[in-house]
Coordinates of C-alpha atoms and ligand atoms in Angstrom, one line a residue:
Chain A
X1 CA -87.5 110.0 -89.1
X2 CA -90.4 109.6 -86.7
X3 CA -94.1 110.6 -87.1
X4 CA -94.8 113.8 -85.0
X5 CA -98.1 112.3 -83.9
X6 CA -97.6 108.6 -83.2
X7 CA -93.8 108.0 -83.3
X8 CA -94.2 105.5 -86.1
X9 CA -92.1 105.8 -89.3
X10 CA -92.8 109.1 -91.1
X11 CA -93.3 108.9 -94.8
X12 CA -93.4 112.7 -95.5
X13 CA -91.8 115.7 -94.0
X14 CA -93.6 119.1 -94.3
X15 CA -91.1 121.6 -93.2
X16 CA -93.5 124.6 -93.6
X17 CA -95.8 122.9 -91.0
X18 CA -93.0 121.6 -88.9
X19 CA -94.7 118.2 -89.3
X20 CA -93.6 114.8 -90.3
X21 CA -96.2 112.1 -90.5
X22 CA -96.7 108.4 -91.1
X23 CA -99.2 107.1 -93.7
X24 CA -102.2 107.0 -91.5
X25 CA -101.6 110.3 -89.7
X26 CA -100.9 112.0 -93.0
X27 CA -104.2 110.8 -94.5
X28 CA -106.0 112.0 -91.3
X29 CA -104.2 115.3 -91.4
X30 CA -105.0 115.8 -95.1
X31 CA -108.6 115.0 -94.7
X32 CA -109.1 117.2 -91.6
X33 CA -107.3 120.1 -93.4
X34 CA -109.5 119.8 -96.4
X35 CA -112.6 119.9 -94.1
X36 CA -111.1 123.0 -92.4
X37 CA -110.5 124.8 -95.7
X38 CA -114.0 124.0 -96.9
X39 CA -115.5 125.4 -93.7
X40 CA -113.2 128.3 -93.3
X41 CA -113.9 129.7 -96.8
X42 CA -117.6 128.6 -96.6
X43 CA -117.3 126.7 -99.8
X44 CA -120.2 124.3 -99.3
X45 CA -121.9 122.2 -96.6
X46 CA -122.5 118.4 -96.4
X47 CA -126.0 118.8 -97.9
X48 CA -124.9 120.9 -100.9
X49 CA -124.3 119.0 -104.1
X50 CA -121.0 119.9 -105.7
X51 CA -119.5 119.1 -109.1
X52 CA -115.9 118.1 -109.1
X53 CA -114.0 118.9 -112.3
X54 CA -111.9 115.7 -112.8
X55 CA -109.1 115.4 -115.3
X56 CA -107.6 112.1 -114.4
X57 CA -104.7 113.9 -112.7
X58 CA -103.6 113.5 -109.1
X59 CA -105.2 116.8 -107.8
X60 CA -108.7 116.3 -109.1
X61 CA -108.9 112.6 -108.3
X62 CA -107.5 113.2 -104.8
X63 CA -110.0 116.0 -104.3
X64 CA -112.9 113.9 -105.4
X65 CA -111.8 111.1 -103.1
X66 CA -111.3 113.2 -100.0
X67 CA -114.6 115.0 -100.5
X68 CA -116.4 111.7 -100.8
X69 CA -114.6 110.3 -97.8
X70 CA -115.7 113.4 -95.8
X71 CA -119.3 112.6 -96.8
X72 CA -119.9 115.5 -99.3
X73 CA -122.3 115.0 -102.2
X74 CA -119.7 115.2 -104.9
X75 CA -120.4 114.3 -108.5
X76 CA -117.6 114.2 -111.0
X77 CA -117.5 115.6 -114.5
X78 CA -114.9 114.8 -117.1
X79 CA -114.6 116.7 -120.3
X80 CA -113.1 114.7 -123.1
X81 CA -111.2 117.2 -125.1
X82 CA -110.0 114.9 -127.8
X83 CA -106.3 115.5 -127.1
X84 CA -104.5 112.6 -128.7
X85 CA -101.2 113.8 -130.3
X86 CA -100.2 110.1 -130.6
X87 CA -100.5 109.6 -126.8
X88 CA -104.2 109.0 -126.5
X89 CA -104.0 111.6 -123.7
X90 CA -107.7 112.3 -123.3
X91 CA -108.7 108.6 -123.7
X92 CA -106.2 107.5 -121.0
X93 CA -107.2 110.3 -118.7
X94 CA -110.9 109.3 -118.9
X95 CA -109.8 105.7 -118.3
X96 CA -108.1 106.9 -115.0
X97 CA -111.3 108.5 -113.9
X98 CA -113.4 105.4 -114.6
X99 CA -110.8 103.2 -112.9
X100 CA -110.9 105.5 -109.9
X101 CA -114.6 105.2 -109.6
X102 CA -114.6 101.4 -110.0
X103 CA -111.8 100.8 -107.5
X104 CA -112.3 103.5 -104.9
X105 CA -115.7 105.0 -105.0
X106 CA -118.2 102.7 -106.8
X107 CA -121.2 104.8 -105.6
X108 CA -119.8 108.0 -107.2
X109 CA -121.4 109.4 -110.3
X110 CA -119.2 110.5 -113.2
X111 CA -120.6 112.6 -116.0
X112 CA -118.7 112.6 -119.3
X113 CA -118.9 115.3 -121.9
X114 CA -117.2 114.4 -125.2
X115 CA -116.3 117.6 -127.0
X116 CA -115.7 115.9 -130.4
X117 CA -118.9 113.9 -130.3
X118 CA -121.2 116.4 -128.8
X119 CA -119.9 119.6 -130.5
X120 CA -118.2 118.3 -133.6
X121 CA -114.6 119.3 -133.0
X122 CA -111.9 118.5 -130.6
X123 CA -109.4 120.9 -129.0
X124 CA -106.6 120.1 -131.5
X125 CA -109.0 120.5 -134.4
X126 CA -110.3 123.8 -133.0
X127 CA -106.8 125.0 -132.4
X128 CA -106.0 124.3 -136.1
X129 CA -109.1 125.7 -137.7
X130 CA -109.4 128.7 -135.6
X131 CA -105.9 129.6 -136.9
X132 CA -104.9 130.5 -133.4
X133 CA -102.1 128.0 -133.9
X134 CA -100.8 125.3 -131.6
X135 CA -99.4 127.6 -129.0
X136 CA -102.9 128.9 -128.2
X137 CA -104.5 125.5 -127.6
X138 CA -104.6 126.3 -123.9
X139 CA -106.5 129.6 -124.2
X140 CA -109.1 127.8 -126.3
X141 CA -109.2 124.9 -124.1
X142 CA -109.7 127.1 -121.0
X143 CA -112.6 128.8 -122.7
X144 CA -114.2 125.5 -123.7
X145 CA -113.8 123.9 -120.3
X146 CA -115.3 127.0 -118.5
X147 CA -118.3 127.0 -120.7
X148 CA -119.0 123.3 -120.4
X149 CA -118.4 123.1 -116.7
X150 CA -120.8 126.0 -116.2
X151 CA -123.4 124.4 -118.4
X152 CA -123.2 121.1 -116.5
X153 CA -123.2 122.9 -113.1
X154 CA -126.4 124.7 -114.1
X155 CA -128.1 121.5 -115.4
X156 CA -127.2 119.7 -112.2
X157 CA -128.2 122.5 -110.0
X158 CA -125.1 122.3 -107.9
X159 CA -123.9 124.7 -105.2
X160 CA -120.4 125.0 -106.7
X161 CA -117.9 123.6 -109.1
X162 CA -114.9 122.3 -107.2
X163 CA -111.5 122.2 -108.9
X164 CA -108.3 120.5 -107.8
X165 CA -106.1 123.7 -107.7
X166 CA -103.4 123.3 -105.1
X167 CA -101.3 126.0 -103.4
X168 CA -98.5 125.6 -106.0
X169 CA -101.0 126.3 -108.8
X170 CA -102.3 129.4 -107.0
X171 CA -98.9 130.8 -105.9
X172 CA -97.6 130.4 -109.4
X173 CA -100.5 132.5 -110.7
X174 CA -100.0 135.0 -107.9
X175 CA -96.4 135.4 -108.8
X176 CA -97.1 135.8 -112.4
X177 CA -99.9 138.4 -111.7
X178 CA -97.6 140.3 -109.3
X179 CA -94.7 140.4 -111.7
X180 CA -97.0 141.9 -114.3
X181 CA -99.0 144.0 -111.8
X182 CA -102.2 142.5 -113.1
X183 CA -104.2 144.3 -110.5
X184 CA -107.5 143.2 -111.9
X185 CA -106.5 139.6 -111.5
X186 CA -104.9 140.2 -108.1
X187 CA -108.2 141.7 -106.9
X188 CA -110.1 138.5 -107.9
X189 CA -107.7 135.5 -107.3
X190 CA -109.3 133.6 -104.4
X191 CA -110.2 130.2 -103.1
X192 CA -113.9 131.0 -103.8
X193 CA -115.3 132.8 -106.7
X194 CA -118.9 133.8 -106.0
X195 CA -121.6 133.2 -108.5
X196 CA -122.1 136.2 -110.8
X197 CA -124.7 136.8 -113.4
X198 CA -125.2 133.1 -114.1
X199 CA -121.6 132.1 -113.8
X200 CA -121.5 129.2 -111.4
X201 CA -119.7 129.5 -108.1
X202 CA -116.2 128.0 -108.1
X203 CA -114.3 126.7 -105.1
X204 CA -110.8 125.3 -104.6
X205 CA -110.7 123.0 -101.5
X206 CA -107.1 122.0 -101.9
X207 CA -105.6 125.5 -101.8
X208 CA -103.8 125.0 -98.6
X209 CA -101.8 122.0 -99.9
X210 CA -98.5 121.9 -101.6
X211 CA -98.5 119.9 -104.8
X212 CA -96.2 117.5 -103.1
X213 CA -98.9 116.8 -100.5
X214 CA -101.7 116.2 -103.0
X215 CA -99.3 113.8 -104.8
X216 CA -98.6 112.0 -101.5
X217 CA -102.3 111.7 -100.8
X218 CA -103.1 109.9 -104.0
X219 CA -100.0 107.8 -103.7
X220 CA -100.8 106.6 -100.2
X221 CA -104.5 106.1 -101.1
X222 CA -103.4 103.9 -104.0
X223 CA -105.2 106.1 -106.6
X224 CA -103.7 105.8 -110.1
X225 CA -103.6 109.0 -112.0
X226 CA -102.3 110.2 -115.3
X227 CA -98.7 111.0 -114.7
X228 CA -97.8 112.6 -118.0
X229 CA -98.5 116.2 -118.7
X230 CA -101.0 117.2 -121.4
X231 CA -98.8 117.5 -124.6
X232 CA -99.9 121.1 -124.8
X233 CA -98.7 122.0 -121.3
X234 CA -95.0 121.5 -122.1
X235 CA -92.8 124.4 -121.3
X236 CA -95.8 126.4 -119.9
X237 CA -95.0 129.6 -118.0
X238 CA -96.9 128.3 -115.0
X239 CA -94.4 125.4 -114.7
X240 CA -91.5 127.8 -114.9
X241 CA -92.9 129.8 -112.0
X242 CA -93.4 126.6 -110.1
X243 CA -89.8 125.7 -110.6
X244 CA -88.6 129.1 -109.4
X245 CA -90.9 129.0 -106.3
X246 CA -89.7 125.5 -105.4
X247 CA -86.2 126.6 -105.6
X248 CA -87.0 129.4 -103.1
X249 CA -88.9 126.9 -101.0
X250 CA -86.0 124.5 -100.9
X251 CA -83.8 127.1 -99.3
X252 CA -86.5 128.8 -97.1
X253 CA -89.2 126.4 -96.2
X254 CA -92.6 128.0 -96.0
X255 CA -92.0 130.6 -98.7
X256 CA -94.8 129.5 -101.0
X257 CA -97.3 129.2 -98.2
X258 CA -96.4 132.6 -96.8
X259 CA -96.6 134.3 -100.1
X260 CA -100.0 133.0 -100.9
X261 CA -101.7 132.9 -97.5
X262 CA -100.3 136.3 -96.5
X263 CA -101.6 137.8 -99.7
X264 CA -105.1 136.5 -99.0
X265 CA -104.9 137.9 -95.4
X266 CA -103.5 141.2 -96.4
X267 CA -106.2 141.7 -99.0
X268 CA -108.9 140.5 -96.7
X269 CA -107.9 142.9 -94.0
X270 CA -107.5 145.8 -96.4
X271 CA -103.8 146.2 -95.9
X272 CA -103.4 145.9 -99.6
X273 CA -106.2 146.9 -102.0
X274 CA -106.6 146.9 -105.7
X275 CA -108.9 149.4 -107.3
X276 CA -111.5 147.1 -108.7
X277 CA -111.8 147.5 -112.4
X278 CA -115.1 148.7 -113.4
X279 CA -117.5 145.8 -113.4
X280 CA -118.5 144.9 -116.8
X281 CA -122.1 144.1 -117.3
X282 CA -122.7 140.6 -118.5
X283 CA -125.5 139.7 -120.9
X284 CA -126.9 136.4 -121.7
X285 CA -125.6 134.9 -125.0
X286 CA -128.3 134.7 -127.7
X287 CA -127.6 131.0 -128.4
X288 CA -126.7 129.3 -125.1
X289 CA -127.9 131.8 -122.5
X290 CA -124.5 131.9 -120.7
X291 CA -123.3 135.3 -119.6
X292 CA -121.0 137.1 -122.0
X293 CA -119.4 140.6 -122.3
X294 CA -119.4 140.2 -126.1
X295 CA -123.0 141.0 -126.6
X296 CA -125.0 138.7 -128.9
X297 CA -123.0 135.5 -129.1
X298 CA -120.5 134.4 -126.4
X299 CA -116.9 133.4 -127.2
X300 CA -117.8 129.7 -127.0
X301 CA -120.7 129.9 -129.4
X302 CA -118.6 132.0 -131.8
X303 CA -116.2 129.1 -132.0
X304 CA -118.7 127.0 -133.8
X305 CA -119.8 129.7 -136.3
Chain B
X1 CA -76.4 98.7 -105.5
X2 CA -79.4 100.9 -105.4
X3 CA -81.5 101.3 -108.6
X4 CA -83.1 104.7 -109.1
X5 CA -85.9 105.4 -111.6
X6 CA -87.1 108.8 -112.6
X7 CA -89.4 109.3 -115.6
X8 CA -87.8 107.3 -118.4
X9 CA -84.3 107.4 -116.9
X10 CA -82.7 104.7 -114.8
X11 CA -79.3 104.6 -113.0
X12 CA -77.6 103.0 -110.0
X13 CA -76.0 104.5 -106.9
X14 CA -74.1 103.0 -104.0
X15 CA -76.2 102.0 -101.0
X16 CA -76.0 103.9 -97.7
X17 CA -76.8 107.4 -98.8
X18 CA -80.1 109.2 -98.0
X19 CA -82.9 109.6 -100.5
X20 CA -82.5 113.4 -100.3
X21 CA -78.9 113.0 -101.3
X22 CA -79.9 110.8 -104.3
X23 CA -82.4 113.4 -105.4
X24 CA -80.0 116.3 -105.1
X25 CA -77.2 114.4 -106.8
X26 CA -79.5 113.9 -109.8
X27 CA -79.9 117.6 -110.0
X28 CA -83.5 117.5 -108.9
X29 CA -85.3 119.6 -106.3
X30 CA -86.5 117.6 -103.2
X31 CA -89.5 119.9 -103.2
X32 CA -90.7 118.7 -106.5
X33 CA -90.3 114.9 -106.1
X34 CA -91.5 112.1 -103.9
X35 CA -89.6 108.9 -103.4
X36 CA -91.3 105.4 -103.4
X37 CA -89.8 102.1 -102.5
X38 CA -91.7 98.8 -102.9
X39 CA -94.8 100.8 -103.8
X40 CA -94.6 102.8 -100.5
X41 CA -93.8 106.4 -99.9
X42 CA -90.6 107.0 -98.0
X43 CA -89.3 110.1 -96.4
X44 CA -86.2 112.0 -97.7
X45 CA -84.0 111.0 -94.7
X46 CA -84.4 107.3 -95.4
X47 CA -81.0 105.6 -95.8
X48 CA -81.0 103.3 -98.9
X49 CA -79.9 99.7 -98.6
X50 CA -78.3 97.4 -101.1
X51 CA -80.9 96.0 -103.5
X52 CA -83.4 98.8 -103.1
X53 CA -85.2 100.2 -106.1
X54 CA -86.2 103.8 -105.5
X55 CA -88.7 105.4 -107.8
X56 CA -88.8 109.2 -107.9
X57 CA -92.1 110.7 -108.7
X58 CA -92.3 114.2 -110.1
X59 CA -95.1 116.1 -108.4
X60 CA -95.7 118.9 -110.8
X61 CA -99.1 118.4 -112.4
X62 CA -99.6 118.7 -116.1
X63 CA -102.6 120.4 -117.7
X64 CA -106.1 119.7 -116.6
Ligands
SF4_401 S1 -102.5 122.0 -121.0 FE1 -103.7 123.4 -122.2 S2 -104.6 122.1 -123.8 FE2 -103.9 120.7 -122.2 S3 -105.6 120.4 -120.9 FE3 -104.5 122.1 -120.0 S4 -105.4 123.9 -120.9 FE4 -106.1 122.2 -122.2
ZN402 ZN1 -98.2 108.6 -87.1
ZN403 ZN1 -123.1 131.1 -126.1

């Protein structure tokens, strides 16, 4: 199989793009496409500082790497959630982030927030004491990560928080929201979430890539990442949707891309519209100052009551 | 023979088939794995040779 661009040996075929590329041309394509996505959705400019939420996984480390290679001012932040479960999951993930900096981007700045040390309880501990049970670790974890990311973003004065969500992540959520006709979520799901009442702006520069491509990028760049899933992610609904979508993709290449990008276009052009749910007014939390609908204390601060 | 590695599984197949064939024969979806030989990414149409070790890498990410 030959590279579409140079005729060398192709290492990856992307049927949805009718493209097969060699290592070098793939890296160039991936880098240019990232740049195009950042520009097209007006995510940030080269002079805007951005905060990359890194997890030690392929998407976030790949994102950080490609942004730095493009010359963006990207700082990383890792939240140590204290997930061990006999696998030292959080410790190993942090190690991956540190090794990435040391080996690939020694100038890059990594901020580490340790939940257990700085707030007194880890995610597994919180999940137990808050009696939400093991199954709800992710809901809790999402809340904690959002809060801390937002706090760090405000402290650092960045233009946006960038996350490593790829097209597979987004299309799985889209399918889930569509099957449940979650119109409120469908109205909001986007590559850019604008700042609102003190909630930092959020951007997803990898939304045009299939998960397979972000994995290929980190592999070719020689970036080591944490390969195992978080022990709490097992059997997650998102992964089930991803499987179904990949099954469709296998038989009709481009399905995932079409579903997601056409959704964005149709909404943008007004061909589909969701009645925006009445916008809730957010108030600053009495303790931390972050916006909340709850009044008085936000959900994060209530965790530590 | 060709050695195939996927997560904590290992098996062997006869040389001469394509990577895509090996992936499908293992009941995996070619959309959700990448194949690596000698540390290098290889495309699905690559024909395996005797003595190859092919590592299949699942691409679905875990939690954040
Ligand atoms: S899988 Fe759940 S618990 Fe694990 S990092 Fe993701 S959200 Fe947190
Ligand atoms: Zn090429
Ligand atoms: Zn608060």
